Amino acid sequence: MTLCATENEASAAPEAAGRPYAPAFTIAADGSYAARLALADVAGASGGDGTGEGAWFVERWTLDGPEPYAVPLPLDQPEEPDSEVLPMADGRVLIRRRVADRHTVSLLYPTGPGTGELLLGTVARAELRLLPPVPDGACAYALSADAHSTSVWRVAGGALGPEQVARVPGRCSGGVWLDRAGRMLALDRAMPGGGPVKAVAVDLERGGEVSPLLQIAPESNDRLLLADPGSGLLLIRSDAPGHDRLGWGVLGSCLPVRFPECLRLPDAAVTPFAVQPGQMLMPESCAVALRVDGASGSWIGVWRPAGRRLHRFAAPGGWQSGRGVWTRDGLLRLPYADGDTACGVALLRAPEDDGPDAPPGPGACGVGGAAGAEGLPAAVPLPVCRPVPLGQAPLTGRVLPG
């Protein structure tokens, strides 16, 4: 499984340092649901973000129907803005809350005119962070790290509430699933004695057995950002070329990791957020969506390893930044919420690599090819999807607890 060796390339100006993105919006691995913390205006309430009056509440988006719609899941008390949410495959939303010196984990779901809550348990750790959704959506996991080791917790989907399933030496961050079953987890590990950060694979069915995953150069920091289990495509950030660069490789391959020149942008941070599925054994054909942050703002890039070029598109207004999901036929779905649309999805067709390229222009994403000489395609009108009352938004065909 180990990737080694590196492709030699000419050096250039380093990429801008990556910016932290708040995990305020999470999409299920299959794109069926999403969840976020939303801010509602409440008379007399103190805004959780310090910007005005309001109260934080959980909101679930349904994305796999004829049109997207939002279901609010408020409780008697507002949520704290540092809580995390994660949609489950059955339509419930998992929420992690900090309570004093521990963390509680619950499932929220619509029930009649209100919101039901199922407490799963607590984790007595100083820090706890939810991992990305497992591909099958039936379980949820979290990381708890200290100075010398990192614990992997199954916080939903087990028989006895939250339970520790692995303990990995070193302080781990990141978190990328390498298979569809949720068994193999990639983590970026720093050892207590110092040294570079290296991505490792953790087998959760073998008690957290650890094996090397990325070893590009002996002293390089090699982090895994994204992986597609079907094709084996890996998106990597490493300083093996002399400074941080975005590269790609293939899981289990002996070929070198490549650092494309087109992904090295001066004074801009490039972060991949979605890989096109369904390209079995064809990693070079996968379309990759990237968020690009520069001095003039953020825009969306689309790139394929085989194409060796970066197509640029303006982001839709109100885009849930850094979030999106590909369909198998190359349609990028970008969730957004603006003043007119409370729950919307902008569509972007993956462009062919033989068309012209141009810098991003104003406006939202529409269905179309690569940007042409006259700028981006015109925005495609999308339906306004306001939050649906709970009584009108049942979980059709899905099982509710109780």
Tab-separated table of N, CA, C and O in Angstrom, residues 200-284:
chain	number	residue	atom	x	y	z
A	200	VAL	N	-0.651	7.354	7.381
A	200	VAL	CA	-0.626	5.920	7.661
A	200	VAL	C	-2.032	5.362	7.471
A	200	VAL	O	-3.029	6.100	7.514
A	201	ALA	N	-2.120	4.054	7.255
A	201	ALA	CA	-3.404	3.372	7.126
A	201	ALA	C	-3.680	2.612	8.418
A	201	ALA	O	-2.815	1.903	8.933
A	202	VAL	N	-4.893	2.762	8.935
A	202	VAL	CA	-5.298	2.126	10.188
A	202	VAL	C	-6.415	1.137	9.881
A	202	VAL	O	-7.443	1.511	9.306
A	203	ASP	N	-6.216	-0.123	10.247
A	203	ASP	CA	-7.211	-1.174	10.026
A	203	ASP	C	-8.084	-1.278	11.273
A	203	ASP	O	-7.645	-1.780	12.318
A	204	LEU	N	-9.315	-0.809	11.172
A	204	LEU	CA	-10.195	-0.775	12.337
A	204	LEU	C	-10.735	-2.141	12.709
A	204	LEU	O	-11.261	-2.322	13.808
A	205	GLU	N	-10.636	-3.126	11.837
A	205	GLU	CA	-11.097	-4.471	12.161
A	205	GLU	C	-9.985	-5.343	12.735
A	205	GLU	O	-10.216	-6.493	13.083
A	206	ARG	N	-8.786	-4.789	12.808
A	206	ARG	CA	-7.660	-5.528	13.397
A	206	ARG	C	-7.091	-4.762	14.582
A	206	ARG	O	-5.871	-4.710	14.785
A	207	GLY	N	-7.987	-4.106	15.339
A	207	GLY	CA	-7.566	-3.427	16.550
A	207	GLY	C	-6.737	-2.186	16.317
A	207	GLY	O	-5.984	-1.772	17.203
A	208	GLY	N	-6.847	-1.577	15.138
A	208	GLY	CA	-6.080	-0.369	14.861
A	208	GLY	C	-4.679	-0.650	14.351
A	208	GLY	O	-3.781	0.182	14.538
A	209	GLU	N	-4.470	-1.773	13.708
A	209	GLU	CA	-3.161	-2.102	13.137
A	209	GLU	C	-2.751	-1.012	12.141
A	209	GLU	O	-3.516	-0.650	11.263
A	210	VAL	N	-1.513	-0.514	12.283
A	210	VAL	CA	-1.041	0.622	11.490
A	210	VAL	C	-0.026	0.145	10.454
A	210	VAL	O	0.860	-0.659	10.774
A	211	SER	N	-0.154	0.637	9.231
A	211	SER	CA	0.821	0.360	8.181
A	211	SER	C	1.137	1.646	7.450
A	211	SER	O	0.291	2.542	7.344
A	212	PRO	N	2.375	1.798	6.926
A	212	PRO	CA	2.730	3.018	6.189
A	212	PRO	C	1.870	3.178	4.944
A	212	PRO	O	1.493	2.198	4.300
A	213	LEU	N	1.549	4.421	4.606
A	213	LEU	CA	0.780	4.696	3.401
A	213	LEU	C	1.546	5.611	2.451
A	213	LEU	O	1.647	5.326	1.262
A	214	LEU	N	2.073	6.715	2.959
A	214	LEU	CA	2.837	7.645	2.139
A	214	LEU	C	4.258	7.757	2.678
A	214	LEU	O	4.448	8.092	3.850
A	215	GLN	N	5.238	7.472	1.809
A	215	GLN	CA	6.653	7.635	2.155
A	215	GLN	C	7.340	8.219	0.917
A	215	GLN	O	8.113	7.539	0.238
A	216	ILE	N	7.033	9.487	0.605
A	216	ILE	CA	7.513	10.061	-0.644
A	216	ILE	C	9.012	10.350	-0.571
A	216	ILE	O	9.771	10.040	-1.487
A	217	ALA	N	9.457	10.941	0.519
A	217	ALA	CA	10.879	11.160	0.777
A	217	ALA	C	11.083	10.998	2.273
A	217	ALA	O	10.156	11.207	3.061
A	218	PRO	N	12.293	10.629	2.719
A	218	PRO	CA	12.487	10.327	4.141
A	218	PRO	C	12.087	11.459	5.080
A	218	PRO	O	11.507	11.214	6.140
A	219	GLU	N	12.379	12.698	4.721
A	219	GLU	CA	12.127	13.820	5.624
A	219	GLU	C	10.960	14.696	5.192
A	219	GLU	O	10.771	15.779	5.737
A	220	SER	N	10.176	14.265	4.217
A	220	SER	CA	9.068	15.100	3.739
A	220	SER	C	7.823	14.893	4.587
A	220	SER	O	7.591	13.825	5.158
A	221	ASN	N	6.997	15.923	4.680
A	221	ASN	CA	5.682	15.842	5.304
A	221	ASN	C	4.684	15.450	4.221
A	221	ASN	O	4.475	16.202	3.260
A	222	ASP	N	4.088	14.277	4.364
A	222	ASP	CA	3.220	13.710	3.332
A	222	ASP	C	1.836	13.470	3.917
A	222	ASP	O	1.653	12.571	4.752
A	223	ARG	N	0.852	14.260	3.480
A	223	ARG	CA	-0.516	14.172	4.000
A	223	ARG	C	-1.465	13.728	2.903
A	223	ARG	O	-1.330	14.137	1.744
A	224	LEU	N	-2.438	12.911	3.273
A	224	LEU	CA	-3.473	12.482	2.344
A	224	LEU	C	-4.701	13.368	2.519
A	224	LEU	O	-5.221	13.508	3.634
A	225	LEU	N	-5.186	13.954	1.415
A	225	LEU	CA	-6.332	14.860	1.471
A	225	LEU	C	-7.633	14.192	1.057
A	225	LEU	O	-8.672	14.413	1.675
A	226	LEU	N	-7.601	13.396	-0.017
A	226	LEU	CA	-8.796	12.731	-0.532
A	226	LEU	C	-8.394	11.394	-1.136
A	226	LEU	O	-7.246	11.219	-1.580
A	227	ALA	N	-9.339	10.466	-1.201
A	227	ALA	CA	-9.120	9.179	-1.854
A	227	ALA	C	-10.424	8.714	-2.481
A	227	ALA	O	-11.503	8.944	-1.924
A	228	ASP	N	-10.324	8.080	-3.627
A	228	ASP	CA	-11.485	7.459	-4.261
A	228	ASP	C	-11.280	5.949	-4.231
A	228	ASP	O	-10.388	5.432	-4.913
A	229	PRO	N	-12.078	5.211	-3.435
A	229	PRO	CA	-11.858	3.762	-3.307
A	229	PRO	C	-12.003	3.003	-4.616
A	229	PRO	O	-11.317	1.993	-4.821
A	230	GLY	N	-12.872	3.462	-5.520
A	230	GLY	CA	-13.100	2.723	-6.761
A	230	GLY	C	-11.919	2.756	-7.705
A	230	GLY	O	-11.469	1.721	-8.217
A	231	SER	N	-11.402	3.934	-7.968
A	231	SER	CA	-10.295	4.078	-8.911
A	231	SER	C	-8.938	3.979	-8.241
A	231	SER	O	-7.929	3.702	-8.904
A	232	GLY	N	-8.881	4.238	-6.942
A	232	GLY	CA	-7.610	4.260	-6.240
A	232	GLY	C	-6.902	5.595	-6.285
A	232	GLY	O	-5.777	5.720	-5.783
A	233	LEU	N	-7.534	6.630	-6.839
A	233	LEU	CA	-6.894	7.937	-6.930
A	233	LEU	C	-6.707	8.547	-5.548
A	233	LEU	O	-7.631	8.562	-4.732
A	234	LEU	N	-5.503	9.052	-5.284
A	234	LEU	CA	-5.180	9.728	-4.033
A	234	LEU	C	-4.761	11.157	-4.321
A	234	LEU	O	-3.974	11.400	-5.248
A	235	LEU	N	-5.278	12.108	-3.552
A	235	LEU	CA	-4.854	13.506	-3.617
A	235	LEU	C	-4.000	13.778	-2.388
A	235	LEU	O	-4.432	13.541	-1.254
A	236	ILE	N	-2.799	14.292	-2.608
A	236	ILE	CA	-1.753	14.351	-1.586
A	236	ILE	C	-1.211	15.766	-1.498
A	236	ILE	O	-1.122	16.471	-2.515
A	237	ARG	N	-0.856	16.185	-0.279
A	237	ARG	CA	-0.086	17.410	-0.096
A	237	ARG	C	1.244	17.045	0.554
A	237	ARG	O	1.270	16.389	1.592
A	238	SER	N	2.341	17.464	-0.095
A	238	SER	CA	3.660	17.089	0.379
A	238	SER	C	4.650	18.208	0.093
A	238	SER	O	4.484	18.968	-0.878
A	239	ASP	N	5.674	18.299	0.939
A	239	ASP	CA	6.756	19.245	0.691
A	239	ASP	C	8.003	18.539	0.142
A	239	ASP	O	9.110	19.073	0.193
A	240	ALA	N	7.814	17.333	-0.388
A	240	ALA	CA	8.942	16.612	-0.986
A	240	ALA	C	9.603	17.386	-2.127
A	240	ALA	O	10.821	17.312	-2.287
A	241	PRO	N	8.854	18.169	-2.941
A	241	PRO	CA	9.516	18.940	-3.998
A	241	PRO	C	10.301	20.148	-3.484
A	241	PRO	O	10.895	20.873	-4.274
A	242	GLY	N	10.280	20.399	-2.179
A	242	GLY	CA	10.991	21.536	-1.610
A	242	GLY	C	10.079	22.503	-0.896
A	242	GLY	O	10.530	23.308	-0.090
A	243	HIS	N	8.779	22.462	-1.187
A	243	HIS	CA	7.765	23.253	-0.503
A	243	HIS	C	6.436	22.540	-0.730
A	243	HIS	O	6.343	21.627	-1.546
A	244	ASP	N	5.420	22.949	0.022
A	244	ASP	CA	4.128	22.268	-0.078
A	244	ASP	C	3.576	22.329	-1.490
A	244	ASP	O	3.433	23.416	-2.070
A	245	ARG	N	3.226	21.155	-2.029
A	245	ARG	CA	2.634	21.064	-3.359
A	245	ARG	C	1.481	20.072	-3.314
A	245	ARG	O	1.459	19.144	-2.491
A	246	LEU	N	0.533	20.253	-4.207
A	246	LEU	CA	-0.581	19.323	-4.363
A	246	LEU	C	-0.203	18.298	-5.424
A	246	LEU	O	0.202	18.658	-6.534
A	247	GLY	N	-0.308	17.017	-5.057
A	247	GLY	CA	0.068	15.960	-5.984
A	247	GLY	C	-0.960	14.853	-6.009
A	247	GLY	O	-1.950	14.875	-5.269
A	248	TRP	N	-0.715	13.863	-6.854
A	248	TRP	CA	-1.625	12.733	-6.945
A	248	TRP	C	-0.843	11.442	-7.134
A	248	TRP	O	0.267	11.420	-7.654
A	249	GLY	N	-1.450	10.349	-6.684
A	249	GLY	CA	-0.891	9.022	-6.848
A	249	GLY	C	-2.022	8.021	-6.912
A	249	GLY	O	-3.201	8.382	-6.908
A	250	VAL	N	-1.656	6.753	-6.963
A	250	VAL	CA	-2.647	5.685	-7.053
A	250	VAL	C	-2.369	4.682	-5.941
A	250	VAL	O	-1.226	4.255	-5.749
A	251	LEU	N	-3.396	4.323	-5.205
A	251	LEU	CA	-3.266	3.402	-4.084
A	251	LEU	C	-2.725	2.059	-4.568
A	251	LEU	O	-3.257	1.449	-5.498
A	252	GLY	N	-1.622	1.604	-3.944
A	252	GLY	CA	-1.036	0.323	-4.296
A	252	GLY	C	-0.153	0.340	-5.519
A	252	GLY	O	0.378	-0.699	-5.910
A	253	SER	N	0.044	1.508	-6.145
A	253	SER	CA	0.838	1.588	-7.368
A	253	SER	C	2.313	1.806	-7.039
A	253	SER	O	2.665	2.396	-6.016
A	254	CYS	N	3.180	1.335	-7.925
A	254	CYS	CA	4.620	1.583	-7.801
A	254	CYS	C	5.052	2.817	-8.590
A	254	CYS	O	6.247	3.152	-8.591
A	255	LEU	N	4.123	3.475	-9.263
A	255	LEU	CA	4.463	4.676	-10.021
A	255	LEU	C	4.727	5.838	-9.069
A	255	LEU	O	4.202	5.877	-7.953
A	256	PRO	N	5.534	6.817	-9.482
A	256	PRO	CA	5.853	7.937	-8.590
A	256	PRO	C	4.664	8.854	-8.382
A	256	PRO	O	3.751	8.925	-9.210
A	257	VAL	N	4.680	9.539	-7.242
A	257	VAL	CA	3.701	10.596	-6.993
A	257	VAL	C	4.026	11.760	-7.920
A	257	VAL	O	5.181	12.141	-8.081
A	258	ARG	N	3.013	12.349	-8.540
A	258	ARG	CA	3.211	13.446	-9.481
A	258	ARG	C	2.687	14.745	-8.886
A	258	ARG	O	1.663	14.739	-8.202
A	259	PHE	N	3.351	15.831	-9.179
A	259	PHE	CA	2.969	17.157	-8.690
A	259	PHE	C	2.727	18.052	-9.911
A	259	PHE	O	3.644	18.694	-10.416
A	260	PRO	N	1.473	18.099	-10.406
A	260	PRO	CA	1.191	18.829	-11.653
A	260	PRO	C	1.511	20.313	-11.547
A	260	PRO	O	1.191	20.973	-10.556
A	261	GLU	N	2.094	20.820	-12.600
A	261	GLU	CA	2.438	22.234	-12.652
A	261	GLU	C	1.198	23.114	-12.640
A	261	GLU	O	1.199	24.213	-12.080
A	262	CYS	N	0.108	22.639	-13.252
A	262	CYS	CA	-1.095	23.474	-13.346
A	262	CYS	C	-1.769	23.677	-11.999
A	262	CYS	O	-2.601	24.582	-11.853
A	263	LEU	N	-1.437	22.855	-10.984
A	263	LEU	CA	-2.027	23.010	-9.653
A	263	LEU	C	-1.161	23.846	-8.729
A	263	LEU	O	-1.488	24.001	-7.557
A	264	ARG	N	-0.075	24.374	-9.251
A	264	ARG	CA	0.795	25.244	-8.458
A	264	ARG	C	0.482	26.682	-8.835
A	264	ARG	O	0.896	27.183	-9.876
A	265	LEU	N	-0.284	27.349	-7.976
A	265	LEU	CA	-0.731	28.712	-8.251
A	265	LEU	C	-0.060	29.668	-7.276
A	265	LEU	O	-0.134	29.472	-6.054
A	266	PRO	N	0.593	30.706	-7.768
A	266	PRO	CA	1.229	31.668	-6.858
A	266	PRO	C	0.180	32.437	-6.058
A	266	PRO	O	-0.851	32.850	-6.591
A	267	ASP	N	0.441	32.596	-4.772
A	267	ASP	CA	-0.415	33.390	-3.886
A	267	ASP	C	-1.849	32.875	-3.833
A	267	ASP	O	-2.795	33.652	-3.689
A	268	ALA	N	-2.041	31.576	-3.962
A	268	ALA	CA	-3.382	30.990	-3.849
A	268	ALA	C	-3.275	29.630	-3.193
A	268	ALA	O	-2.302	28.899	-3.406
A	269	ALA	N	-4.261	29.298	-2.375
A	269	ALA	CA	-4.340	27.987	-1.725
A	269	ALA	C	-5.297	27.111	-2.517
A	269	ALA	O	-6.424	27.509	-2.811
A	270	VAL	N	-4.843	25.917	-2.876
A	270	VAL	CA	-5.633	24.984	-3.684
A	270	VAL	C	-5.963	23.769	-2.824
A	270	VAL	O	-5.055	23.084	-2.334
A	271	THR	N	-7.256	23.498	-2.625
A	271	THR	CA	-7.685	22.416	-1.751
A	271	THR	C	-8.722	21.555	-2.457
A	271	THR	O	-9.805	22.048	-2.805
A	272	PRO	N	-8.437	20.277	-2.707
A	272	PRO	CA	-9.446	19.407	-3.332
A	272	PRO	C	-10.557	19.074	-2.345
A	272	PRO	O	-10.308	18.899	-1.157
A	273	PHE	N	-11.798	18.981	-2.860
A	273	PHE	CA	-12.900	18.645	-1.952
A	273	PHE	C	-13.817	17.554	-2.476
A	273	PHE	O	-14.674	17.067	-1.735
A	274	ALA	N	-13.679	17.109	-3.718
A	274	ALA	CA	-14.537	16.039	-4.226
A	274	ALA	C	-13.867	15.371	-5.418
A	274	ALA	O	-13.242	16.039	-6.244
A	275	VAL	N	-14.012	14.034	-5.490
A	275	VAL	CA	-13.474	13.232	-6.594
A	275	VAL	C	-14.626	12.501	-7.261
A	275	VAL	O	-15.493	11.932	-6.587
A	276	GLN	N	-14.641	12.497	-8.581
A	276	GLN	CA	-15.690	11.813	-9.332
A	276	GLN	C	-15.608	10.309	-9.107
A	276	GLN	O	-14.565	9.697	-9.318
A	277	PRO	N	-16.705	9.665	-8.673
A	277	PRO	CA	-16.695	8.212	-8.465
A	277	PRO	C	-16.987	7.469	-9.766
A	277	PRO	O	-17.270	8.069	-10.810
A	278	GLY	N	-16.953	6.156	-9.684
A	278	GLY	CA	-17.386	5.322	-10.799
A	278	GLY	C	-16.370	5.115	-11.901
A	278	GLY	O	-16.687	4.474	-12.905
A	279	GLN	N	-15.155	5.627	-11.739
A	279	GLN	CA	-14.126	5.447	-12.767
A	279	GLN	C	-13.243	4.259	-12.370
A	279	GLN	O	-12.076	4.405	-12.041
A	280	MET	N	-13.805	3.079	-12.404
A	280	MET	CA	-13.115	1.895	-11.917
A	280	MET	C	-11.805	1.667	-12.658
A	280	MET	O	-11.781	1.603	-13.897
A	281	LEU	N	-10.728	1.566	-11.889
A	281	LEU	CA	-9.389	1.290	-12.412
A	281	LEU	C	-8.914	2.337	-13.409
A	281	LEU	O	-7.985	2.079	-14.181
A	282	MET	N	-9.525	3.531	-13.388
A	282	MET	CA	-9.117	4.606	-14.291
A	282	MET	C	-8.891	5.892	-13.502
A	282	MET	O	-9.620	6.875	-13.671
A	283	PRO	N	-7.926	5.927	-12.607
A	283	PRO	CA	-7.737	7.114	-11.763
A	283	PRO	C	-7.420	8.372	-12.559
A	283	PRO	O	-7.798	9.467	-12.147
A	284	GLU	N	-6.742	8.222	-13.711
A	284	GLU	CA	-6.395	9.404	-14.500
A	284	GLU	C	-7.621	10.092	-15.089
A	284	GLU	O	-7.552	11.260	-15.477
